[in-house]
GROMACS .gro file of C-alpha atoms in nm:
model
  439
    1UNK     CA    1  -8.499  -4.771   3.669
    2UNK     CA    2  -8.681  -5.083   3.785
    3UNK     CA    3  -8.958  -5.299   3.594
    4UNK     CA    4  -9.268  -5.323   3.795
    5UNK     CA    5  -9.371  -5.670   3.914
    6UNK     CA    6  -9.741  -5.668   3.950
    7UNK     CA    7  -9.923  -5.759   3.595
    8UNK     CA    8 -10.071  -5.438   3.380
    9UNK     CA    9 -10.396  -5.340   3.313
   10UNK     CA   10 -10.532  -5.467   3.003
   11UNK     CA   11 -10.506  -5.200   2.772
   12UNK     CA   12 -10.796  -5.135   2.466
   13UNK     CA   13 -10.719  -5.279   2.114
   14UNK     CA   14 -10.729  -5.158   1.783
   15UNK     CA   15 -10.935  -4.818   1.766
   16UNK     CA   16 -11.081  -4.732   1.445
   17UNK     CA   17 -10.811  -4.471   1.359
   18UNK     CA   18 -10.410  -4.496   1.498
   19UNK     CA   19 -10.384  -4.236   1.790
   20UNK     CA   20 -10.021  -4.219   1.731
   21UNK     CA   21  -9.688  -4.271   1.452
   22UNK     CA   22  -9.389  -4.473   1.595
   23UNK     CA   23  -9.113  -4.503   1.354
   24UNK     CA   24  -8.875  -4.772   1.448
   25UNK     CA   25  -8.546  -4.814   1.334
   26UNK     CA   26  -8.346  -5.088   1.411
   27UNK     CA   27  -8.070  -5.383   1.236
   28UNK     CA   28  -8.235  -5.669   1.319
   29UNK     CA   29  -8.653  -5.764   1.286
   30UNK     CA   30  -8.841  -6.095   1.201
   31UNK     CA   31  -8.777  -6.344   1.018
   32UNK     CA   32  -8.458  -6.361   1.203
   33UNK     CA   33  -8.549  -6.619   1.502
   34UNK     CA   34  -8.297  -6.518   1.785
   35UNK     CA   35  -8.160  -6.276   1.947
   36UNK     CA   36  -8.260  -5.865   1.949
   37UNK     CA   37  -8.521  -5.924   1.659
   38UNK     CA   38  -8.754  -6.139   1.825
   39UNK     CA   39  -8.765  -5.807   2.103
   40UNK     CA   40  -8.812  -5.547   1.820
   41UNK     CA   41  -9.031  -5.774   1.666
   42UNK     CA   42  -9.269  -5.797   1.959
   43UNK     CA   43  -9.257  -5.467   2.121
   44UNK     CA   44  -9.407  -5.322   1.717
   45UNK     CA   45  -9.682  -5.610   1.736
   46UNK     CA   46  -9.762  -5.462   2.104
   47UNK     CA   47  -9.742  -5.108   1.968
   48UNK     CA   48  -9.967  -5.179   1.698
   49UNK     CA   49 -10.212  -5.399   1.789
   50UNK     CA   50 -10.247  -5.097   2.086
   51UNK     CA   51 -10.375  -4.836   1.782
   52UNK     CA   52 -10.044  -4.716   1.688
   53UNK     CA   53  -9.912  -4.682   1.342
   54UNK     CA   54  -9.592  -4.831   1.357
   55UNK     CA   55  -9.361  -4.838   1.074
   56UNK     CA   56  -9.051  -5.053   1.081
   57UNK     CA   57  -8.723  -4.959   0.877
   58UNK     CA   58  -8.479  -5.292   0.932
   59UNK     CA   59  -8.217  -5.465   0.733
   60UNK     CA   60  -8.203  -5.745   0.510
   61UNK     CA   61  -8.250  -6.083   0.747
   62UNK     CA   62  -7.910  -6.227   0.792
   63UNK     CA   63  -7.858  -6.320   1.106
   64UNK     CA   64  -7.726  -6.566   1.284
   65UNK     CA   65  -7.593  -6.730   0.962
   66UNK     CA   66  -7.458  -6.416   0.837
   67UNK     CA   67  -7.612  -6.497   0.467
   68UNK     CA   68  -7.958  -6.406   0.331
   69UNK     CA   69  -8.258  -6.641   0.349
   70UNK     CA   70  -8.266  -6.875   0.017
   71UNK     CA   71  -8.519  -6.638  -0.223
   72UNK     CA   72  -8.454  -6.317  -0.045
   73UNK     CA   73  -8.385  -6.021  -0.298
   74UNK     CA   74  -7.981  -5.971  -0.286
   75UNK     CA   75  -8.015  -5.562  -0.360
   76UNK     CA   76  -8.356  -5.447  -0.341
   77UNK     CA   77  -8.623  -5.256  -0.066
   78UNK     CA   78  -8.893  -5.547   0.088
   79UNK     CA   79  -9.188  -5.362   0.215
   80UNK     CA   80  -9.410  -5.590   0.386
   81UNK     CA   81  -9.770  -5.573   0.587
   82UNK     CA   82  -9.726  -5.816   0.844
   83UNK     CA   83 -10.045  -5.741   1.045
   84UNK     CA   84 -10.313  -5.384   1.069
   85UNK     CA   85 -10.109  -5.083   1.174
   86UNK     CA   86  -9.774  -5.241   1.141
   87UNK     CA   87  -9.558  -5.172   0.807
   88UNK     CA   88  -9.236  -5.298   0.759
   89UNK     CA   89  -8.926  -5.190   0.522
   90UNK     CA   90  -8.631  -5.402   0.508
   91UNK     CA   91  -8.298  -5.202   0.351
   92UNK     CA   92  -8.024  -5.449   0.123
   93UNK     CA   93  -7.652  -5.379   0.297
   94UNK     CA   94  -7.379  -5.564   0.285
   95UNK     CA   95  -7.356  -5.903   0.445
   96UNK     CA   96  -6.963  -6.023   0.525
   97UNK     CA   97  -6.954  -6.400   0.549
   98UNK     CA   98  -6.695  -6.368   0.785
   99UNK     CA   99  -6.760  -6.107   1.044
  100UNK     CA  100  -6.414  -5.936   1.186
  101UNK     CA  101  -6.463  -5.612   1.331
  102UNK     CA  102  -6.376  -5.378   1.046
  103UNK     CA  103  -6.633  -5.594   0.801
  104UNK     CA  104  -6.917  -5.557   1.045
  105UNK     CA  105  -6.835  -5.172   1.053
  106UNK     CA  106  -6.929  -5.155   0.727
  107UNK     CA  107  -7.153  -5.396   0.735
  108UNK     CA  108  -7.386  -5.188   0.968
  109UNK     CA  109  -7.285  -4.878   0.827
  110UNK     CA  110  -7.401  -4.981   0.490
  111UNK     CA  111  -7.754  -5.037   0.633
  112UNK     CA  112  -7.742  -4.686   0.785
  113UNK     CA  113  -7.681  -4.546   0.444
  114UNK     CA  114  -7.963  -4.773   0.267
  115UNK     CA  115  -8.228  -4.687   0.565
  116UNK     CA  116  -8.103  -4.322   0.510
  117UNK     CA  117  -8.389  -4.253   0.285
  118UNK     CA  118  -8.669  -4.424   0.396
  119UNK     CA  119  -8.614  -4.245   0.772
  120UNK     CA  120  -8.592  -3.905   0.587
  121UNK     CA  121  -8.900  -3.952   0.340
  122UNK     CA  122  -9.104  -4.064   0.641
  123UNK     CA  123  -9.007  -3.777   0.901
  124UNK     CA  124  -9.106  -3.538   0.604
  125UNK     CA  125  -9.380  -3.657   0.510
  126UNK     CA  126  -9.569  -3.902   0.736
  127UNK     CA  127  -9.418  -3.691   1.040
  128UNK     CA  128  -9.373  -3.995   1.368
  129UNK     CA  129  -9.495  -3.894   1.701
  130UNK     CA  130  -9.183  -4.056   1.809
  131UNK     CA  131  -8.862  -4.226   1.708
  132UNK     CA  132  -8.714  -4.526   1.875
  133UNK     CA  133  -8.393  -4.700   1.753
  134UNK     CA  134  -8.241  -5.023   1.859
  135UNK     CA  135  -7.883  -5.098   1.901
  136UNK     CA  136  -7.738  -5.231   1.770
  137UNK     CA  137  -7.641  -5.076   1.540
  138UNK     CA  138  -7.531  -4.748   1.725
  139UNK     CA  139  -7.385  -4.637   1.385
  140UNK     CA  140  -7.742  -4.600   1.260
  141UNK     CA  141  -7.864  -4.424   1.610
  142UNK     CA  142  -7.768  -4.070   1.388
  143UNK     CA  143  -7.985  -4.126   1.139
  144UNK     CA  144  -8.280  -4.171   1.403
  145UNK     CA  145  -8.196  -3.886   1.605
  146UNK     CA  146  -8.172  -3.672   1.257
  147UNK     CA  147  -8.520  -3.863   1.189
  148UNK     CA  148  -8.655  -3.747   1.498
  149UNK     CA  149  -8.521  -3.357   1.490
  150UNK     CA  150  -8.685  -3.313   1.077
  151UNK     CA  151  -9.013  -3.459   1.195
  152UNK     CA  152  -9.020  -3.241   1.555
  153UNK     CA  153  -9.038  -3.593   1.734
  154UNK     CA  154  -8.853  -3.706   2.078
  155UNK     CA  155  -8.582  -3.972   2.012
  156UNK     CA  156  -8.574  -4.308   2.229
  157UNK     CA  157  -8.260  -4.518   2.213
  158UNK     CA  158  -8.259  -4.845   2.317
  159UNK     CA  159  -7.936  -5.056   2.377
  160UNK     CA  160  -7.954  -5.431   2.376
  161UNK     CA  161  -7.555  -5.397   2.425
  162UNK     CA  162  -7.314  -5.159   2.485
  163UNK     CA  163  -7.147  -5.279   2.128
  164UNK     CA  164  -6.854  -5.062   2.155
  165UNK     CA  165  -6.738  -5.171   2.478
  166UNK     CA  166  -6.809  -5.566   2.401
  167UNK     CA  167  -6.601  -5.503   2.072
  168UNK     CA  168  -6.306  -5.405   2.319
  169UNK     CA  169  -6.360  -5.679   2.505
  170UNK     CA  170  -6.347  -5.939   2.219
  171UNK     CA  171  -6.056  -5.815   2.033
  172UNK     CA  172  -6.245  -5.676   1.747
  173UNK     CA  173  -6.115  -5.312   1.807
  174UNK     CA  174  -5.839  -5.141   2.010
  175UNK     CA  175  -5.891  -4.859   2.258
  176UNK     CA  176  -6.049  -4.626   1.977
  177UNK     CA  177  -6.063  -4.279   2.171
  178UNK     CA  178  -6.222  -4.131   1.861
  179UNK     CA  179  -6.455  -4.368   1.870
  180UNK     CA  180  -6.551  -4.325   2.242
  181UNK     CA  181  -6.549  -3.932   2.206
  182UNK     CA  182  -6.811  -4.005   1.900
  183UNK     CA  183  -7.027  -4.264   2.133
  184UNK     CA  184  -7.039  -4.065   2.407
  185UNK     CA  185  -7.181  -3.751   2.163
  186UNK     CA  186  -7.468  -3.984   2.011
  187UNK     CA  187  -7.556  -4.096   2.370
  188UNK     CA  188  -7.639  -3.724   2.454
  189UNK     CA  189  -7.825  -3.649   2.157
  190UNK     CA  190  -8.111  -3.854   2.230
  191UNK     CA  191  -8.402  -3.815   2.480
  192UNK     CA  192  -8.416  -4.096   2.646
  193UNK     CA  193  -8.141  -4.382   2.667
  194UNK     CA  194  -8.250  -4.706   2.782
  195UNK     CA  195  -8.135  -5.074   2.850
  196UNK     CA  196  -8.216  -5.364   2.980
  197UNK     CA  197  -8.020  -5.441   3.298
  198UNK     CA  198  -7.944  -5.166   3.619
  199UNK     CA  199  -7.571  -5.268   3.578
  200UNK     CA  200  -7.573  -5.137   3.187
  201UNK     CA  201  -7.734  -4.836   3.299
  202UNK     CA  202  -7.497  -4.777   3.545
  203UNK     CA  203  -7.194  -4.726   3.256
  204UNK     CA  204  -7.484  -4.529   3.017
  205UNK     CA  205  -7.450  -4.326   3.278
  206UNK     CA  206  -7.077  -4.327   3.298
  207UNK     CA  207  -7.050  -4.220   2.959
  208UNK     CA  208  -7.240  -3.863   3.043
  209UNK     CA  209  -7.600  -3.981   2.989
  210UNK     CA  210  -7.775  -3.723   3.261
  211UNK     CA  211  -7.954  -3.996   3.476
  212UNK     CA  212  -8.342  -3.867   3.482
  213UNK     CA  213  -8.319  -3.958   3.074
  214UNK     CA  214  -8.215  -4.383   3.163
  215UNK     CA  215  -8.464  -4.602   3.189
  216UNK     CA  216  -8.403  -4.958   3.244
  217UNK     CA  217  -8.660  -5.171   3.020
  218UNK     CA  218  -8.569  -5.556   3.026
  219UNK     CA  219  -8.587  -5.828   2.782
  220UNK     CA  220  -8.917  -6.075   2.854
  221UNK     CA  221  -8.917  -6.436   2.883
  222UNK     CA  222  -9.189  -6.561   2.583
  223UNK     CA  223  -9.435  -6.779   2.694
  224UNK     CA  224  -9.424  -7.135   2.579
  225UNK     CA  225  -9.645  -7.410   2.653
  226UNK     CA  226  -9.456  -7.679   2.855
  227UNK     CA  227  -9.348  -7.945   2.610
  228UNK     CA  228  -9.534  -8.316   2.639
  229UNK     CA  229  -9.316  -8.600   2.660
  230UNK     CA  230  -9.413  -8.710   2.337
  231UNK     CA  231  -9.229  -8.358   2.159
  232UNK     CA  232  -8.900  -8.435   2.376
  233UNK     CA  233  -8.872  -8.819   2.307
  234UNK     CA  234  -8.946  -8.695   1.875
  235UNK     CA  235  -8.644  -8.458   1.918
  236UNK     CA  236  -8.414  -8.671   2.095
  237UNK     CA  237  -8.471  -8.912   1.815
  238UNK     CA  238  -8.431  -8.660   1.558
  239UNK     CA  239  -8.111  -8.467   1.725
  240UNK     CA  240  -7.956  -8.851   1.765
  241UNK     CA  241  -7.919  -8.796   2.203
  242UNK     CA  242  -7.971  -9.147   2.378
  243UNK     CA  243  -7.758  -8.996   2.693
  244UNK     CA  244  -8.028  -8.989   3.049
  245UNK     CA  245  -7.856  -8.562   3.061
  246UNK     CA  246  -7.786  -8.338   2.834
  247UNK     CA  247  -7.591  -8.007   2.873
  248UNK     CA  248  -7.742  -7.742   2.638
  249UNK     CA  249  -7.674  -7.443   2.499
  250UNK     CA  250  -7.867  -7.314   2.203
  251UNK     CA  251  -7.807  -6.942   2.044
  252UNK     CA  252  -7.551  -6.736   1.854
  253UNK     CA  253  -7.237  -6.873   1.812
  254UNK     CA  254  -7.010  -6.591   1.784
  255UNK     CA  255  -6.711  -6.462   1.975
  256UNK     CA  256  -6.876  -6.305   2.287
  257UNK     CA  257  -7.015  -6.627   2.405
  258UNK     CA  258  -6.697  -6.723   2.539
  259UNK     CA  259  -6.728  -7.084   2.336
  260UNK     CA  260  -6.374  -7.103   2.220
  261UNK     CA  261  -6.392  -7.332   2.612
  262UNK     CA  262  -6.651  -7.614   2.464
  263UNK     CA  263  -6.356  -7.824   2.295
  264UNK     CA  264  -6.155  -7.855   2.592
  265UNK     CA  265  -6.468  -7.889   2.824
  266UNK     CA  266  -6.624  -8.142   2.561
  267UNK     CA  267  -6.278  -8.354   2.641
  268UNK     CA  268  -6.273  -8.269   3.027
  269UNK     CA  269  -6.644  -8.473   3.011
  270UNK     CA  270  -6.558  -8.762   2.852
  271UNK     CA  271  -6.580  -8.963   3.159
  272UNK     CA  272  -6.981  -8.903   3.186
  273UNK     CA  273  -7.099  -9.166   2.958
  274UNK     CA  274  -7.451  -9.062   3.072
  275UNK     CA  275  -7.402  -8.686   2.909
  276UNK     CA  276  -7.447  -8.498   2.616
  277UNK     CA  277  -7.292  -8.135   2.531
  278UNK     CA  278  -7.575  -8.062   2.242
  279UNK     CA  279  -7.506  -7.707   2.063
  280UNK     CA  280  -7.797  -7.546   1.862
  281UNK     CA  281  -7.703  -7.241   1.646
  282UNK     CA  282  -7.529  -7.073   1.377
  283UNK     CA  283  -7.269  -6.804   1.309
  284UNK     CA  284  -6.938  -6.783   1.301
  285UNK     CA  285  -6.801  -7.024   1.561
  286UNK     CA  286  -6.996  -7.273   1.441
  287UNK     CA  287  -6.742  -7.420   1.205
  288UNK     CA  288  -6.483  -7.476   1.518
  289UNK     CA  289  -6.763  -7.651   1.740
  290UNK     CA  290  -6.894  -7.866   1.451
  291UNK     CA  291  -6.493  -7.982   1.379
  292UNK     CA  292  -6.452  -8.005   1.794
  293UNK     CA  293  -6.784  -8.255   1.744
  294UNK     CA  294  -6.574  -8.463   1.480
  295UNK     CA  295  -6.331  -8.511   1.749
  296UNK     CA  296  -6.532  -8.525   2.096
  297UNK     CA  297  -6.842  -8.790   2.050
  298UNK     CA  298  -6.984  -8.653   2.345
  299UNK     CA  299  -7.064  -8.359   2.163
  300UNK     CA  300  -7.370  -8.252   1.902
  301UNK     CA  301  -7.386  -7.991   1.678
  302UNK     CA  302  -7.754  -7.895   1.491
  303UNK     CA  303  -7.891  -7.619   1.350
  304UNK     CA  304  -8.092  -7.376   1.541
  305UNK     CA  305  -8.394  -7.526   1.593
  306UNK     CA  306  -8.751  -7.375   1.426
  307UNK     CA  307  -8.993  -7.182   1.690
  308UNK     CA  308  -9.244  -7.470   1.800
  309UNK     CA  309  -8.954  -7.693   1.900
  310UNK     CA  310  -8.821  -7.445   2.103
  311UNK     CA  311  -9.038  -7.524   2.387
  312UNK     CA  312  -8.913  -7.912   2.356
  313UNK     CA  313  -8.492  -7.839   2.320
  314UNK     CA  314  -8.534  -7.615   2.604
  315UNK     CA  315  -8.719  -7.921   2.833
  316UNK     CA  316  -8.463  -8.142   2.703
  317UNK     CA  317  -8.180  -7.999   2.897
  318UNK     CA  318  -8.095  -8.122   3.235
  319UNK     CA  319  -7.888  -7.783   3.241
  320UNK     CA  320  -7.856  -7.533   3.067
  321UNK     CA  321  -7.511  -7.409   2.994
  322UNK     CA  322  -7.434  -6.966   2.911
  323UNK     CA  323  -7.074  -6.943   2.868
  324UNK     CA  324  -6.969  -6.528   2.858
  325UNK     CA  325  -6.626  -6.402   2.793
  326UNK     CA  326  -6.485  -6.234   3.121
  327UNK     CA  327  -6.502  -5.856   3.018
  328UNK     CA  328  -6.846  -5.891   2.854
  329UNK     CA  329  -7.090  -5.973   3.127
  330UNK     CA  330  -7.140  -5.635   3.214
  331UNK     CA  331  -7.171  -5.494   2.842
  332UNK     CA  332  -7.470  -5.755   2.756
  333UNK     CA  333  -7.728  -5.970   2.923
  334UNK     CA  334  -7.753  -6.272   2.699
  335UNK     CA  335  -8.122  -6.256   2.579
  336UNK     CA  336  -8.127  -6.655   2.625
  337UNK     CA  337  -8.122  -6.652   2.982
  338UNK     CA  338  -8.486  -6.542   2.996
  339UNK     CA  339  -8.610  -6.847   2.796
  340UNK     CA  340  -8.340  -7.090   3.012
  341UNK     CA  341  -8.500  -6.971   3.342
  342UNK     CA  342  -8.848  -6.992   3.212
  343UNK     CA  343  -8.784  -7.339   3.081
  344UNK     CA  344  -8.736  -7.425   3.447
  345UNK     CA  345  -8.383  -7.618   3.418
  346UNK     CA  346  -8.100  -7.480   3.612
  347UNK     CA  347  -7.834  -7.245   3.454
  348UNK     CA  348  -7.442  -7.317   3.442
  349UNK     CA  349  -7.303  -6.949   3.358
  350UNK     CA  350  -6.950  -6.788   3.344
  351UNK     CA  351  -6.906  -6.443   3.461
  352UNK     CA  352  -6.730  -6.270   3.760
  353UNK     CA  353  -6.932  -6.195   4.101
  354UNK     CA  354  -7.108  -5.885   4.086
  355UNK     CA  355  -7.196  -5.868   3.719
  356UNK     CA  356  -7.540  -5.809   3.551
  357UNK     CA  357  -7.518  -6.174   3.455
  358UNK     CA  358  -7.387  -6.313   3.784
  359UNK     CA  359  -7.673  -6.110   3.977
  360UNK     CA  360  -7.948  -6.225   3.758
  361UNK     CA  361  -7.801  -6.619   3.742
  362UNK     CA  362  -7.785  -6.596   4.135
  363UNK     CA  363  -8.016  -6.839   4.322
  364UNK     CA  364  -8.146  -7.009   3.986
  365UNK     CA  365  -7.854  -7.206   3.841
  366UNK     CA  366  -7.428  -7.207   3.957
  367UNK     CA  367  -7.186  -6.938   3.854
  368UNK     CA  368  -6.839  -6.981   3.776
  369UNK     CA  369  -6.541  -6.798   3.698
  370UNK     CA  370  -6.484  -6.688   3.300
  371UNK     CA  371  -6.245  -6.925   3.116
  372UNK     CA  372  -6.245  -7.180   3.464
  373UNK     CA  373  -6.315  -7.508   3.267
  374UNK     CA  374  -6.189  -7.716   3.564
  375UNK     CA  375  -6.484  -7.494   3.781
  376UNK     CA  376  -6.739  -7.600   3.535
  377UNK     CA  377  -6.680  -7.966   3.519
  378UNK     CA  378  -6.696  -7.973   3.933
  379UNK     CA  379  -7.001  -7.785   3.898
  380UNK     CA  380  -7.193  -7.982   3.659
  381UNK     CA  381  -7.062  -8.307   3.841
  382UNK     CA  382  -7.257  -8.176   4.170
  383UNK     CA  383  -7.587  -8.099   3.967
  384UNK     CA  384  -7.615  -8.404   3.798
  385UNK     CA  385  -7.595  -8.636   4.119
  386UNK     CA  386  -7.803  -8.413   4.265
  387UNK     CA  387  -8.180  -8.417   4.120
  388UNK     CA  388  -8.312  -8.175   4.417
  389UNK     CA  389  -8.096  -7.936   4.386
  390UNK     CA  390  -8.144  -7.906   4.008
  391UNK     CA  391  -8.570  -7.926   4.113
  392UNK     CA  392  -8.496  -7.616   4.314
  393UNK     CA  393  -8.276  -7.376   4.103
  394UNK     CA  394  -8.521  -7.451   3.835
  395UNK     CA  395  -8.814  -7.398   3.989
  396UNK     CA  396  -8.650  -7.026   4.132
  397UNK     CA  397  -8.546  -6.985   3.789
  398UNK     CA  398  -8.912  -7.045   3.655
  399UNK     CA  399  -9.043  -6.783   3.917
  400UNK     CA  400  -8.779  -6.529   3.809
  401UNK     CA  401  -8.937  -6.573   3.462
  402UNK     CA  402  -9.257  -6.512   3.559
  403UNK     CA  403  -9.165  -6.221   3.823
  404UNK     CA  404  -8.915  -6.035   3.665
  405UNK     CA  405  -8.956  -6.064   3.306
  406UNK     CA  406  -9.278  -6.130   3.269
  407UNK     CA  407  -9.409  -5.960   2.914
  408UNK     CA  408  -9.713  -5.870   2.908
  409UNK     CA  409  -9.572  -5.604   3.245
  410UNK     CA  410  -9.272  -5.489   3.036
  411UNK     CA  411  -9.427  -5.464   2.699
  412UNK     CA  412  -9.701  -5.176   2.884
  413UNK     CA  413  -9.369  -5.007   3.065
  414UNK     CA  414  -9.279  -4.963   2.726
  415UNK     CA  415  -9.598  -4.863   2.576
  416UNK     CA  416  -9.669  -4.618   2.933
  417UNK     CA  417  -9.280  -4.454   2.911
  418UNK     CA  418  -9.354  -4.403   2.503
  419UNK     CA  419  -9.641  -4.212   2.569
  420UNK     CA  420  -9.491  -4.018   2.846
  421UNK     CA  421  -9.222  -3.879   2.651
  422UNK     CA  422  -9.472  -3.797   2.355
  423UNK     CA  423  -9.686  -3.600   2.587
  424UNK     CA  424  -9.406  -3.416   2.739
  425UNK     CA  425  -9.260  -3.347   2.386
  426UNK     CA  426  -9.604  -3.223   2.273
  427UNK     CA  427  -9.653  -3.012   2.566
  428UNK     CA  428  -9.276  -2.867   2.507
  429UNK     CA  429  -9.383  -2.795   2.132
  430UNK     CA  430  -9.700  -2.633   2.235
  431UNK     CA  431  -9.561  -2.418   2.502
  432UNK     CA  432  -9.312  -2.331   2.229
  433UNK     CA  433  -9.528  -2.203   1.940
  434UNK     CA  434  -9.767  -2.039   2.213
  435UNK     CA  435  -9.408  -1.813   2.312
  436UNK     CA  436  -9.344  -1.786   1.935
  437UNK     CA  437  -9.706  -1.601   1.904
  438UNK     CA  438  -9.704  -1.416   2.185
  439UNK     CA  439  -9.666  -1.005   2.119
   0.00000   0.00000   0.00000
């Protein structure tokens, strides 16, 4: 369950006629610009521009502002071409402006029951040579698996997070046994299960996954031209920072980032004239942090910023900072971490020793204890006044990047283990009818 480091062998593009169908089912797709879509996203380009018809069955774009984009359709399908062998179908469902746990329930149960009929209509008749969906949304994974039985296809699930047990740990939901027993059955169904640290494996397999069907398949840093000095000095101007540092974090803002802290740490910083805490993102926190900003001058609030300044807010940070509640380390590994290591700037995270996020965080930035704001000012004291030791963490971190989430090696685990499973499937199909005509 380990990526391989060396670089893959370049693989041929484009033949005349797709060799294979990969139906894709999964919440979140492009437009949206963080998070799990970018992944999906990039992993049907791959698939794609590798000969394979890929057709994508997604929701409405919504997120991380939880609203549509200005001129999107508010109940209709949006089937779009975005490049040869790649077809995508966004599904209306309802959006809840404010996201509590029982709203985003229905929320992503409302896109299973939209995507219901595209998945059906294209296992009957344009039968996939597989089906791969991405959770979240795990309420959806049935309607893939079902996808995947009509059409005599193997069924990949992929698990960006383990979303019931990081609804536990926020307070969305209680213990929900029924729930668990009802996880634990979808799980099973599917022929292969796989996620993107060895520590989220580990409880996939605690939930009765048989081990030789996990695969761990990790997130990829994207690669990003270093920014020139001219692009940092234009967005400085433009985000209002005259401080020499700046503390960054830039993402979702919901409830498992742990940023309920950034208030209090905003006020515990006050003393550091030469700092700014500058938050880029949307969602539901965001109305807290931009009334905390009101209060706290040392502290910036902006929108998430568009793709080709990413490179630039990311080399603007003299640290970054990936605050995680305490019982969600384990249940998620922040897709931001790749791009904050690859930036080359050291990290400043929260989570307990021993954790998928501690372990990765380890030798390229400072860990702290969840909900320790007193640990997190000391710590971001010492890296400031120290401009070698930040030179070092961020160059491991920028090797880590490159070494262990490198994407061009990931992105052909994904298109080898595909394949794999196809072949085996066919073979299993083939050895079936041959029984089935046998006297």
């Amino acid at each position: 369950m380990t990526v391989p480091q060396s670089p893959p062998r370049p693989l041929p593009l484009s033949p005349a006629r797709p060799v294979t169908r990969t139906l894709i089912l999964g919440l979140n797709f492009a437009p949206e610009p963080i998070s799990t879509a970018p992944y999906t996203t990039r992993l049907a380009s791959y698939l794609a521009r590798h000969g394979h018809s890929v057709h994508v069955v997604t929701a409405t774009p919504y997120f991380p502002a939880w609203a549509r984009p200005t001129g999107w359709p508010r109940a209709r399908y949006v089937t779009r071409t975005p490049a040869a062998n790649l077809r995508v179908t966004h599904c209306p469902h309802y959006i809840p402006r404010r996201p509590t746990g029982l709203r985003r329930l229905v929320h992503q149960a409302s896109f299973a029951l939209t995507a219901a009929p595209v998945m059906i209509a294209q296992a009957l008749r344009h039968p996939p040579d597989r089906v791969v969906v991405i959770a979240p949304a795990l309420v959806s994974a049935p309607l893939g698996w079902l996808a995947a039985r009509l059409a005599g296809a193997p069924a990949w699930l992929h698990l960006q997070d383990l979303e019931l047990d990081a609804a536990r740990a926020t307070g969305l939901i209680g213990p929900a046994p029924l729930a668990t027993r009802i996880e634990r059955w979808v799980l099973r169904r599917f022929d292969r299960v796989s996620t993107i640290s060895t520590q989220m494996c580990a409880r996939v397999a605690a939930k009765g996954v048989a081990p030789h069907r996990i695969q761990e398949l990790r997130n990829w840093a994207e690669p990003m031209p270093p920014p020139t000095t001219a692009q940092m000095t234009a967005l400085r101007r433009a985000l209002g920072i005259t401080t020499p540092h700046v503390l960054l974090y830039s993402g979702a803002l919901g409830r498992k980032q742990g940023l309920e802290a950034i208030p209090d740490l905003a006020h515990r910083l006050r003393h550091r004239r030469d700092l700014t805490l500058l938050i880029c993102g949307d969602g539901p926190m965001r109305p807290m942090l931009e009334q905390a900003a009101r209060d706290h001058p040392n502290l910036r609030v902006a929108p998430l910023q568009p793709r080709d300044r990413l490179g630039a807010l990311l080399g603007l940070a003299t640290v970054h900072l990936l605050p995680q509640i305490a019982d969600a380390a384990d249940l998620v590994l922040p897709s931001k971490l790749t791009n904050m290591l690859a930036s080359g700037r050291p990290v400043l995270a929260t989570a307990a020793p021993g954790t998928a996020l501690a372990a990765e965080v380890a030798g390229c930035g400072v860990v702290v204890p969840p909900g320790d704001t007193t640990a997190l000012v000391v710590e971001l004291d010492l890296l400031l006044q120290d401009p070698d030791r930040r030179a070092t963490l961020g160059s491991a971190g920028r090797r880590a990047a490159r070494d262990r989430w490198h994407a061009d090696t990931i992105l052909a685990r994904w298109h080898e283990e595909l394949g794999r499973l196809t072949r085996r499937n066919a073979q299993y199909r083939a050895s079936e009818n041959a029984s089935a005509t046998t006297p």
